[in-house]
Coordinates of C-alpha atoms in Angstrom, one line a residue:
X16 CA -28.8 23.3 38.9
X17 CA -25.7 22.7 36.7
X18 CA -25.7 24.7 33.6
X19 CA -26.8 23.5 30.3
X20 CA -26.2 25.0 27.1
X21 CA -26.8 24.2 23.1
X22 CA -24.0 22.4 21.4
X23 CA -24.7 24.7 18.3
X24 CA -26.0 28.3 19.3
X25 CA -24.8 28.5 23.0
X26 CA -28.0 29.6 24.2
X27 CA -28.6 28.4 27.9
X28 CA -31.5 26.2 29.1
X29 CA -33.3 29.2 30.5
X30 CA -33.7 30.9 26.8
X31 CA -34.7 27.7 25.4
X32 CA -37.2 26.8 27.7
X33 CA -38.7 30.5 27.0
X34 CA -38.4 29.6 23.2
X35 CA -40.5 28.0 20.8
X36 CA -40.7 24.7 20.1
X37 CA -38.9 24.8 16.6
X38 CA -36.0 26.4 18.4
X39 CA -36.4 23.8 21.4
X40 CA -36.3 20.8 18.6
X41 CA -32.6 22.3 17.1
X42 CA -31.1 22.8 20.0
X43 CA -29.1 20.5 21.4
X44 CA -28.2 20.6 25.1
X45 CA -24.7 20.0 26.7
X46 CA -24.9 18.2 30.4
X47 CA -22.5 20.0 32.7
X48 CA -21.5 19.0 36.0
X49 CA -19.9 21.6 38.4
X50 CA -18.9 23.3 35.1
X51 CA -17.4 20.5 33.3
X52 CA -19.0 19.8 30.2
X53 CA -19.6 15.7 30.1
X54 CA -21.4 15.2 26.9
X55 CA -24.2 15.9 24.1
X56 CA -28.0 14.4 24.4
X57 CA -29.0 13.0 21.2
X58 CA -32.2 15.0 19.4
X59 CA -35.2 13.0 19.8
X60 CA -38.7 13.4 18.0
X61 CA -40.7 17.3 17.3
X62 CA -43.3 15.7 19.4
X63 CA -40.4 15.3 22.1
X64 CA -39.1 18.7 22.2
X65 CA -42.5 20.2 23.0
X66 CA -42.8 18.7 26.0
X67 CA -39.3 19.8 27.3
X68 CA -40.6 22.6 29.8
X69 CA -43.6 20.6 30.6
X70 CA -41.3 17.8 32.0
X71 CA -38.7 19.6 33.3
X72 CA -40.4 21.0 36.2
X73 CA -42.7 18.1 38.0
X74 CA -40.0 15.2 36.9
X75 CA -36.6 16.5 38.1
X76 CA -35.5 13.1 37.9
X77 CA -36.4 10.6 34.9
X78 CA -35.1 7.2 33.2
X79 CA -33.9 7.2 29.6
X80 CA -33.2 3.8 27.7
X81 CA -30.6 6.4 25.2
X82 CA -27.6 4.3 24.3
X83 CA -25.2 7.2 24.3
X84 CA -21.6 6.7 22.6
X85 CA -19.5 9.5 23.3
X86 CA -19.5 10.7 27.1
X87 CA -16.5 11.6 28.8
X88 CA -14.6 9.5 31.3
X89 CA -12.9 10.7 34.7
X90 CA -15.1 8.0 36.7
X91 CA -15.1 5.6 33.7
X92 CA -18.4 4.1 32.0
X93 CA -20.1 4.1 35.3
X94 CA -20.8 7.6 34.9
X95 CA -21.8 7.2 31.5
X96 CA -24.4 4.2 32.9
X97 CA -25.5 6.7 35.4
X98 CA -26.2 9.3 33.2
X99 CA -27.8 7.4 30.8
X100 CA -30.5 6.3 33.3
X101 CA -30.9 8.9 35.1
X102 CA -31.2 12.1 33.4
X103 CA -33.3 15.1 33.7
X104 CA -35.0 16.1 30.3
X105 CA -37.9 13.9 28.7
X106 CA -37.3 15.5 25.5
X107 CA -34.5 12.9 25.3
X108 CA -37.2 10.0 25.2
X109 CA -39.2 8.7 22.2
X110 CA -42.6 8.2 24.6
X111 CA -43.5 9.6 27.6
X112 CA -40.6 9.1 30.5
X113 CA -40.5 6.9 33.4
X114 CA -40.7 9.4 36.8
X115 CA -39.7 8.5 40.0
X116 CA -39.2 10.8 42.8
X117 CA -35.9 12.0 44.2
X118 CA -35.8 9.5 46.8
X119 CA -37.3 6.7 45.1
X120 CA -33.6 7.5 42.9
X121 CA -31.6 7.6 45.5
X122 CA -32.9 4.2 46.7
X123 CA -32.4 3.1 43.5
X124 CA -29.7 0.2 42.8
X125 CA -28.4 2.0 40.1
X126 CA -28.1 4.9 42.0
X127 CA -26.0 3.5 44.6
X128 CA -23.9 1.3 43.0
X129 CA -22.9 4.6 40.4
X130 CA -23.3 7.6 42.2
X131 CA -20.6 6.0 44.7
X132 CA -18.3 5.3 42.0
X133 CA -16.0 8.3 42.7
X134 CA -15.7 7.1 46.4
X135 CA -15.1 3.7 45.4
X136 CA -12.0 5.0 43.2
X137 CA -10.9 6.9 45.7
X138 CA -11.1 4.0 48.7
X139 CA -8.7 2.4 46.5
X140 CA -6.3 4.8 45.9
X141 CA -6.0 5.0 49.9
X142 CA -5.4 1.6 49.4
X143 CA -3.1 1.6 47.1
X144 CA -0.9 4.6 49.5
X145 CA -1.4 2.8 52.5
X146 CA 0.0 -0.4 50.1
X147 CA 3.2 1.4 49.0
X148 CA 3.9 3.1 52.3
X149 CA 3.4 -0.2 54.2
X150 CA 5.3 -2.4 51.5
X151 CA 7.1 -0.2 48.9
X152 CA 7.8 -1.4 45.5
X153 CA 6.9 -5.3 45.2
X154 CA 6.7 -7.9 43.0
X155 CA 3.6 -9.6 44.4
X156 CA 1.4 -10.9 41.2
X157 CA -1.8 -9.1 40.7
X158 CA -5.2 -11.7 41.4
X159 CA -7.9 -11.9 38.9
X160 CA -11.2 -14.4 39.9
X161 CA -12.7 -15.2 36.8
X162 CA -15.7 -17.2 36.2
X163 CA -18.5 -17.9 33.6
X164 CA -21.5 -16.6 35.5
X165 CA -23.3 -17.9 38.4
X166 CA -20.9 -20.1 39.0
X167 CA -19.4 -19.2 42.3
X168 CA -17.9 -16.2 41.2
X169 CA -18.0 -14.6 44.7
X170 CA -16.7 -18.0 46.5
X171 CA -13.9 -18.1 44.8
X172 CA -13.3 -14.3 45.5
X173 CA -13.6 -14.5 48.8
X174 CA -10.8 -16.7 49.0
X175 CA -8.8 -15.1 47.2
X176 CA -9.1 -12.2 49.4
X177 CA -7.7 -13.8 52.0
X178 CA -4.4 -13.1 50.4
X179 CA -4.5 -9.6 51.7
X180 CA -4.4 -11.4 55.4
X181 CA -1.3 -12.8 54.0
X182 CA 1.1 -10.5 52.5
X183 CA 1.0 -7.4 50.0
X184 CA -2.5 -7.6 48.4
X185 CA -5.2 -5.2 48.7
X186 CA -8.9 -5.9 47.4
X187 CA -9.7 -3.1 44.8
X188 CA -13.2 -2.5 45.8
X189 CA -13.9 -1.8 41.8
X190 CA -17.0 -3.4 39.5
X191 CA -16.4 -6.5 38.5
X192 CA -14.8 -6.5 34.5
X193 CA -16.8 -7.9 32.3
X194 CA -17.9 -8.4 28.3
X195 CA -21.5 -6.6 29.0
X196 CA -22.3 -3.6 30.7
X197 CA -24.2 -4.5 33.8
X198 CA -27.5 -2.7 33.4
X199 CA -27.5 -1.9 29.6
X200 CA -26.4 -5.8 28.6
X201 CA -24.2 -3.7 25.9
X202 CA -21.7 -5.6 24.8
X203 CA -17.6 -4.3 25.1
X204 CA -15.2 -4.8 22.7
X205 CA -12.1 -7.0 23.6
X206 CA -9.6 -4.3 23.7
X207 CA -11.7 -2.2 26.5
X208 CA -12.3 -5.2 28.5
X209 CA -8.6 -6.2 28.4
X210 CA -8.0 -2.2 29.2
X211 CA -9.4 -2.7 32.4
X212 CA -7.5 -5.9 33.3
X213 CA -4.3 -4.6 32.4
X214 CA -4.8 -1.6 35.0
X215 CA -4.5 -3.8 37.4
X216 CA -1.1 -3.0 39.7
X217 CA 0.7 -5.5 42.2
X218 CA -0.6 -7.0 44.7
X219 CA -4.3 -6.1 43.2
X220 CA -7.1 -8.1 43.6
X221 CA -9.9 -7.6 40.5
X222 CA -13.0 -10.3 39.2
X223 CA -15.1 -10.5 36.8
X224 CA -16.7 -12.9 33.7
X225 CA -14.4 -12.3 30.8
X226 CA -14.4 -14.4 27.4
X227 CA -10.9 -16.3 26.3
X228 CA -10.1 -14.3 23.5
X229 CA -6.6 -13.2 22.6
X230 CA -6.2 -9.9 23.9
X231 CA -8.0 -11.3 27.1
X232 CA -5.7 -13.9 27.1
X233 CA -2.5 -12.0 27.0
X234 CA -4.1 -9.9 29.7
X235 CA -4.9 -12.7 32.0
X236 CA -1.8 -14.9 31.3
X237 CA 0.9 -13.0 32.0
X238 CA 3.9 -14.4 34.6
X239 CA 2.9 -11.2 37.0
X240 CA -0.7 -12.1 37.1
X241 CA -2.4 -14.9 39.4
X242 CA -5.6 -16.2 36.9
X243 CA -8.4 -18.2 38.4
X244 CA -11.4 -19.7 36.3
X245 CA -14.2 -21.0 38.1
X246 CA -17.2 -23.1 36.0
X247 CA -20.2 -24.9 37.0
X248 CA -22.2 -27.4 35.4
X249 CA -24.2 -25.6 32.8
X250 CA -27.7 -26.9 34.3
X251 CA -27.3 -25.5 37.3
X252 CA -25.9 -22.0 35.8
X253 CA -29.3 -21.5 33.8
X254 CA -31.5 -22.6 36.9
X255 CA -29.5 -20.0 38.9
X256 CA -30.2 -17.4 35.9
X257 CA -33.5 -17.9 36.2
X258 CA -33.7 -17.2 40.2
X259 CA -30.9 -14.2 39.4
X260 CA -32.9 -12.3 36.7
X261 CA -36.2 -12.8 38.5
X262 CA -35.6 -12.1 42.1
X263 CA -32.4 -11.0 43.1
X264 CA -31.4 -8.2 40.4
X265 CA -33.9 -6.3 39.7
X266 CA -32.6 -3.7 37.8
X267 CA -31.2 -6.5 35.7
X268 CA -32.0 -5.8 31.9
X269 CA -34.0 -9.0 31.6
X270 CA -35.9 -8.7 34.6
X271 CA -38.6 -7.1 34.0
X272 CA -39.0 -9.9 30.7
X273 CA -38.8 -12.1 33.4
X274 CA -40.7 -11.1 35.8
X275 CA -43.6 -9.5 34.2
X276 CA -43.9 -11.3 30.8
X277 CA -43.0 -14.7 31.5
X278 CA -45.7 -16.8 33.5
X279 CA -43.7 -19.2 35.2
X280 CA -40.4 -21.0 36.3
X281 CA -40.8 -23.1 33.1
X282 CA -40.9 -20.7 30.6
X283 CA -37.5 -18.8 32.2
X284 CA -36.0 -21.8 32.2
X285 CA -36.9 -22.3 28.4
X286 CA -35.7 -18.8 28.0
X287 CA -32.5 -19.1 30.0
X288 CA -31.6 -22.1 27.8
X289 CA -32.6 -20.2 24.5
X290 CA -31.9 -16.9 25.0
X291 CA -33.6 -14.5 23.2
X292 CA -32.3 -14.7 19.3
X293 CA -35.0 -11.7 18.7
X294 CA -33.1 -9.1 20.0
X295 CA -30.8 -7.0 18.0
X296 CA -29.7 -4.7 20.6
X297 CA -28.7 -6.7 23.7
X298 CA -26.9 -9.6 22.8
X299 CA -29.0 -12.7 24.8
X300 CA -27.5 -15.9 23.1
X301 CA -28.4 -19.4 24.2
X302 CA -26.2 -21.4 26.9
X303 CA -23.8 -23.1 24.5
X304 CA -23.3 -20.0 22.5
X305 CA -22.6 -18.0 26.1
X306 CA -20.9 -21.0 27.4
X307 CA -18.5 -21.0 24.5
X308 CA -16.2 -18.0 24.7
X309 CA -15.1 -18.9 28.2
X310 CA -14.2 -22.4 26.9
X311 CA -10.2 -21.5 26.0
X312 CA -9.7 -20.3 29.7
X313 CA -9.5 -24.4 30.0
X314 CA -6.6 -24.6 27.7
X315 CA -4.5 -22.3 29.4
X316 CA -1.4 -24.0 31.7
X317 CA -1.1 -20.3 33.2
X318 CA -4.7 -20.1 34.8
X319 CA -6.1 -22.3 37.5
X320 CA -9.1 -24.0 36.4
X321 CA -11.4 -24.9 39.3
X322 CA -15.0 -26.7 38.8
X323 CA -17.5 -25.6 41.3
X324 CA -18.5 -28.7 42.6
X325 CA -15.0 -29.6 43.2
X326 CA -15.2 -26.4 45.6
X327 CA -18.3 -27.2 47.1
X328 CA -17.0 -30.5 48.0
X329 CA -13.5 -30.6 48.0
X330 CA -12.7 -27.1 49.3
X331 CA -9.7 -27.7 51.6
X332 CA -8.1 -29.4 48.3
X333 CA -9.4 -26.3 46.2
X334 CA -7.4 -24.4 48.6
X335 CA -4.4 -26.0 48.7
X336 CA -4.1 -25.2 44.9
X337 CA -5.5 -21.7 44.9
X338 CA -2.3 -20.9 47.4
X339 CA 0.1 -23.1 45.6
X340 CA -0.8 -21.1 42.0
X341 CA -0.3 -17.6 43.9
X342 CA 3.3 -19.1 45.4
X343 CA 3.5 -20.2 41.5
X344 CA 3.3 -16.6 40.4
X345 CA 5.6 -14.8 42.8
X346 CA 3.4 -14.6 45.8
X347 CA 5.6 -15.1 48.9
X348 CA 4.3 -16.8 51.9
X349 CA 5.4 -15.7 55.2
X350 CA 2.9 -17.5 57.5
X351 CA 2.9 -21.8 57.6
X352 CA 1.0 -23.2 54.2
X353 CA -1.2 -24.7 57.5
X354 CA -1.9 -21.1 58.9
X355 CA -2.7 -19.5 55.3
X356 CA -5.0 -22.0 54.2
X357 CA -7.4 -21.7 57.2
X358 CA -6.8 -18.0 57.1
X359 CA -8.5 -18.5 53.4
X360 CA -10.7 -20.3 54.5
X361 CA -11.9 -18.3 57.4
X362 CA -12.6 -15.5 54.5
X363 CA -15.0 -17.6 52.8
X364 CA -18.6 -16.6 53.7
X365 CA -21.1 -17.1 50.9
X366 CA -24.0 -15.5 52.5
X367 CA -21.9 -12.2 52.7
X368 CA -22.3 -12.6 48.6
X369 CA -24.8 -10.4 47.4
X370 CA -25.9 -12.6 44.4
X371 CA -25.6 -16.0 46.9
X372 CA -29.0 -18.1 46.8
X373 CA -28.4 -22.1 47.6
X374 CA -25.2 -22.9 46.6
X375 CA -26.3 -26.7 45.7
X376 CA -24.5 -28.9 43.7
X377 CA -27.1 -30.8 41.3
X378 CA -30.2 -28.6 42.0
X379 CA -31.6 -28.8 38.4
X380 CA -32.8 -32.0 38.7
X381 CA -35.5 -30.8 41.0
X382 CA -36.5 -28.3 38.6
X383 CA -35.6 -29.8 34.9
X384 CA -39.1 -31.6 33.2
X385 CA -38.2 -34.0 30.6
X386 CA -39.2 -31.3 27.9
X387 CA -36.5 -29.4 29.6
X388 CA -33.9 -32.0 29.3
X389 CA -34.8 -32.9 25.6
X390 CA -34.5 -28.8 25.2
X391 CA -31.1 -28.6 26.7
X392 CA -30.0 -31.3 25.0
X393 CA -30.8 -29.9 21.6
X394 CA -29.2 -26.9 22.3
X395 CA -26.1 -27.6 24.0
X396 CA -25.2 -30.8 21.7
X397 CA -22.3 -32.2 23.4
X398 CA -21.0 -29.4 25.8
X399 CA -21.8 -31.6 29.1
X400 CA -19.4 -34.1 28.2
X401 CA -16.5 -31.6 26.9
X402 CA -16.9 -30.0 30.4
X403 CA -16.5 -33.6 31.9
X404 CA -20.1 -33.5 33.6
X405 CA -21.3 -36.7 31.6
X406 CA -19.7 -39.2 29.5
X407 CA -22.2 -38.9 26.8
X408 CA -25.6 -37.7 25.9
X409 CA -27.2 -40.4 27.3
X410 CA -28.6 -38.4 30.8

C-alpha cells in the first residue's frame, strides 16, 4: 500500500488510524504513489474523520465527488480525474461513500480510459521515434478535427487519419481537447485548453470540441496547423445528447439526471434544449448559449468549415476539400489526389466510433412535438437561419 502521511505532523497512516478521532480530524493525509507524493486531501466534516478506520478496511476502493485544485501533473489532469474518483479514504466524503469492489473498478470506464493514460503517452512517444527515424525533421502541418459536439466529431477524424496512410502524420492516440473535463463537466480556462493544442508537433493528428476564443484561435489558426470544424444542425445535436447522456456514456456527469430522474424522452429533450440554469457547479447552458462560442470557428479563412450533412451526403466532395486544405497547409502529396482520396475514404468507418448511434440527417423530426418546436424556438431565437438550416423562423 503506498505510504500516506500528514501534511502537518508527518505522522504515517498507521499512527493515525491507532489515534483518536480529534487527531484523525487534523490530520491531513498526503497520497503517495511509489513514493512520489501527488497531492493533499481536503479535511472533510468531525463526523467524517471518525469513520476513517471503519472505511478503510472493507472499502479499499471508493468514489469521491472532491473537486481537488492542486494535484500534480506527470500524466496530466487524467490522473488528477482518476484520483478524484477513485480514492481510498471515506473520511474525504461529506455522507457515506459509494463502494464498489476491486473489479467492479477495474471494469469501470473511468478506470480504463485513466489508468491507461501513462501507456497511451507512451504509445505516442513510440510514435513520435518511429516518426522522426522514418521521416526526420519535416514540415508536415499538425491536424486538429474540431467540432461542436455530436456532430460527427469521429467521422471527420477518421478521415483525417487517413493522412498517416499518406505521408508523415501519426494519430496521437491522446483524449480528445476540450473546454470541460469529461467526467467532472468542469470547465478549463482558455489558456489550458490552448496549452494542450499548442503541444501538438508535425505531422500530429489531435480532436476535440474547443470554443473560438482568442487564444484558441491563435492556437488553431496558425500556417503550420491543418484546422477542421465540423457542425450539425442544432436539432439533431440535442436529440443525439439525449441518446448520448442516457445510453451510451454512462459515466457521463448527467447521466444518472438522465437516466434516473427524468421520466422520459420528452423531458431530456426539454432538458437538452434548456440545460440546467440551477447548477452552479457544472456549467449546463442551453443550446444557443453552448452553440455560441463555437460560432467564430465560421469566420475563420484558415479553418475548413464542413456541415455534417454536407458529409453525410456529399462525402466524396467533403473529401476533395479536406485533402486540398492539408495540401493548403504544407501537406505534400506523394500518391495521385485519385489514390489519396479513396485511401481517406477507406478510413472512414463510423461504427468503429464509440459514441456512433444513427448517423441520420433530419432525425428530429421523428422525435420533436410541437411543444418541442415552440420550445426550441424560444430559446434558440434565430440561430437556425445564421447556421443556414432555415431561411427564417417560420419551420
Amino acid at each position: 500500500m503506498p505510504a500516506m502521511l500528514c501534511l502537518r505532523c508527518c505522522r504515517h497512516l498507521s499512527v493515525m488510524l491507532m489515534s483518536s478521532t480529534t487527531l484523525k480530524g487534523r490530520c491531513l493525509p498526503l497520497v503517495t504513489v511509489s513514493g512520489s507524493i501527488i497531492g493533499t486531501i481536503r479535511r472533510g466534516t468531525a463526523t467524517c474523520s471518525a469513520s476513517w478506520s471503519a472505511a478503510m478496511a472493507p472499502a479499499p476502493w471508493q468514489i469521491s465527488p472532491w473537486n481537488w485544485k492542486s494535484l500534480f501533473r506527470p500524466f496530466g489532469r487524467s490522473c488528477k480525474l482518476l484520483l478524484r474518483k477513485a480514492w481510498l479514504p471515506s473520511a474525504l466524503l461529506l455522507s457515506p461513500p459509494t463502494r464498489i469492489s476491486g473489479i467492479e473498478m477495474l471494469k469501470s470506464t473511468l478506470v480504463r480510459r485513466y489508468m491507461l493514460f501513462p501507456i497511451r503517452i507512451l504509445r505516442y512517444r513510440l510514435r513520435r521515434l518511429q516518426y522522426r527515424l522514418r521521416y526526420g525533421d519535416t514540415e508536415t502541418p499538425a491536424f486538429f478535427a474540431n467540432s461542436f459536439p455530436k456532430s460527427g466529431t469521429h467521422l471527420l477524424l477518421q478521415a483525417i487519419q487517413g493522412f498517416a496512410k499518406l505521408g508523415p502524420v501519426i494519430y496521437s492516440g491522446l483524449p480528445a481537447i476540450t473546454m470541460y473535463e469529461a467526467f467532472s463537466g468542469e470547465k478549463l480556462s482558455e489558456s489550458e485548453v490552448a496549452s494542450q493544442i499548442w503541444r501538438l508537433q508535425h505531422g500530429d493528428i489531435g480532436y476535440g470540441h474547443v470554443f473560438a476564443a482568442p487564444q484558441t484561435v491563435e492556437a488553431l489558426c496558425r500556417p503550420e496547423m491543418a484546422s477542421y470544424f465540423i457542425y450539425r444542425d442544432p436539432r439533431d445535436v440535442v436529440v443525439s445528447h439525449v441518446h448520448y447522456v442516457t445510453e451510451l456514456w454512462t459515466s457521463h456527469v448527467h447521466h444518472d439526471y438522465y437516466a434516473n430522474q427524468l421520466k422520459d424522452f420528452n423531458q431530456r429533450l426539454q432538458v437538452s434544449i434548456l440545460g440546467r440554469p440551477e447548477l452552479t457547479e457544472i456549467d449546463f447552458p442551453g443550446i444557443l448559449q453552448r452553440y455560441e462560442p463555437y460560432l467564430g470557428w465560421l469566420e475563420r479563412p484558415e479553418v475548413l468549415v464542413i456541415r455534417f450533412e454536407d458529409f453525410i451526403r456529399n462525402k466524396q466532395q467533403t473529401l476533395e476539400k479536406i485533402l486540398a486544405h492539408a495540401i493548403s497547409h504544407g501537406f505534400r502529396l506523394e500518391v495521385e489526389t485519385k489514390a489519396a482520396l479513396e485511401i481517406l475514404e477507406k478510413s472512414i468507418d463510423p461504427k468503429q466510433s464509440p459514441t456512433f448511434r444513427s448517423g441520420r440527417v433530419g432525425g428530429w423530426r421523428g422525435n420533436f412535438s410541437p411543444e418541442n418546436i415552440d420550445l426550441f424556438k424560444q430559446v434558440t431565437g434565430d440561430l437556425l437561419v445564421r447556421l443556414g438550416y432555415e431561411k427564417n423562423m417560420d419551420w
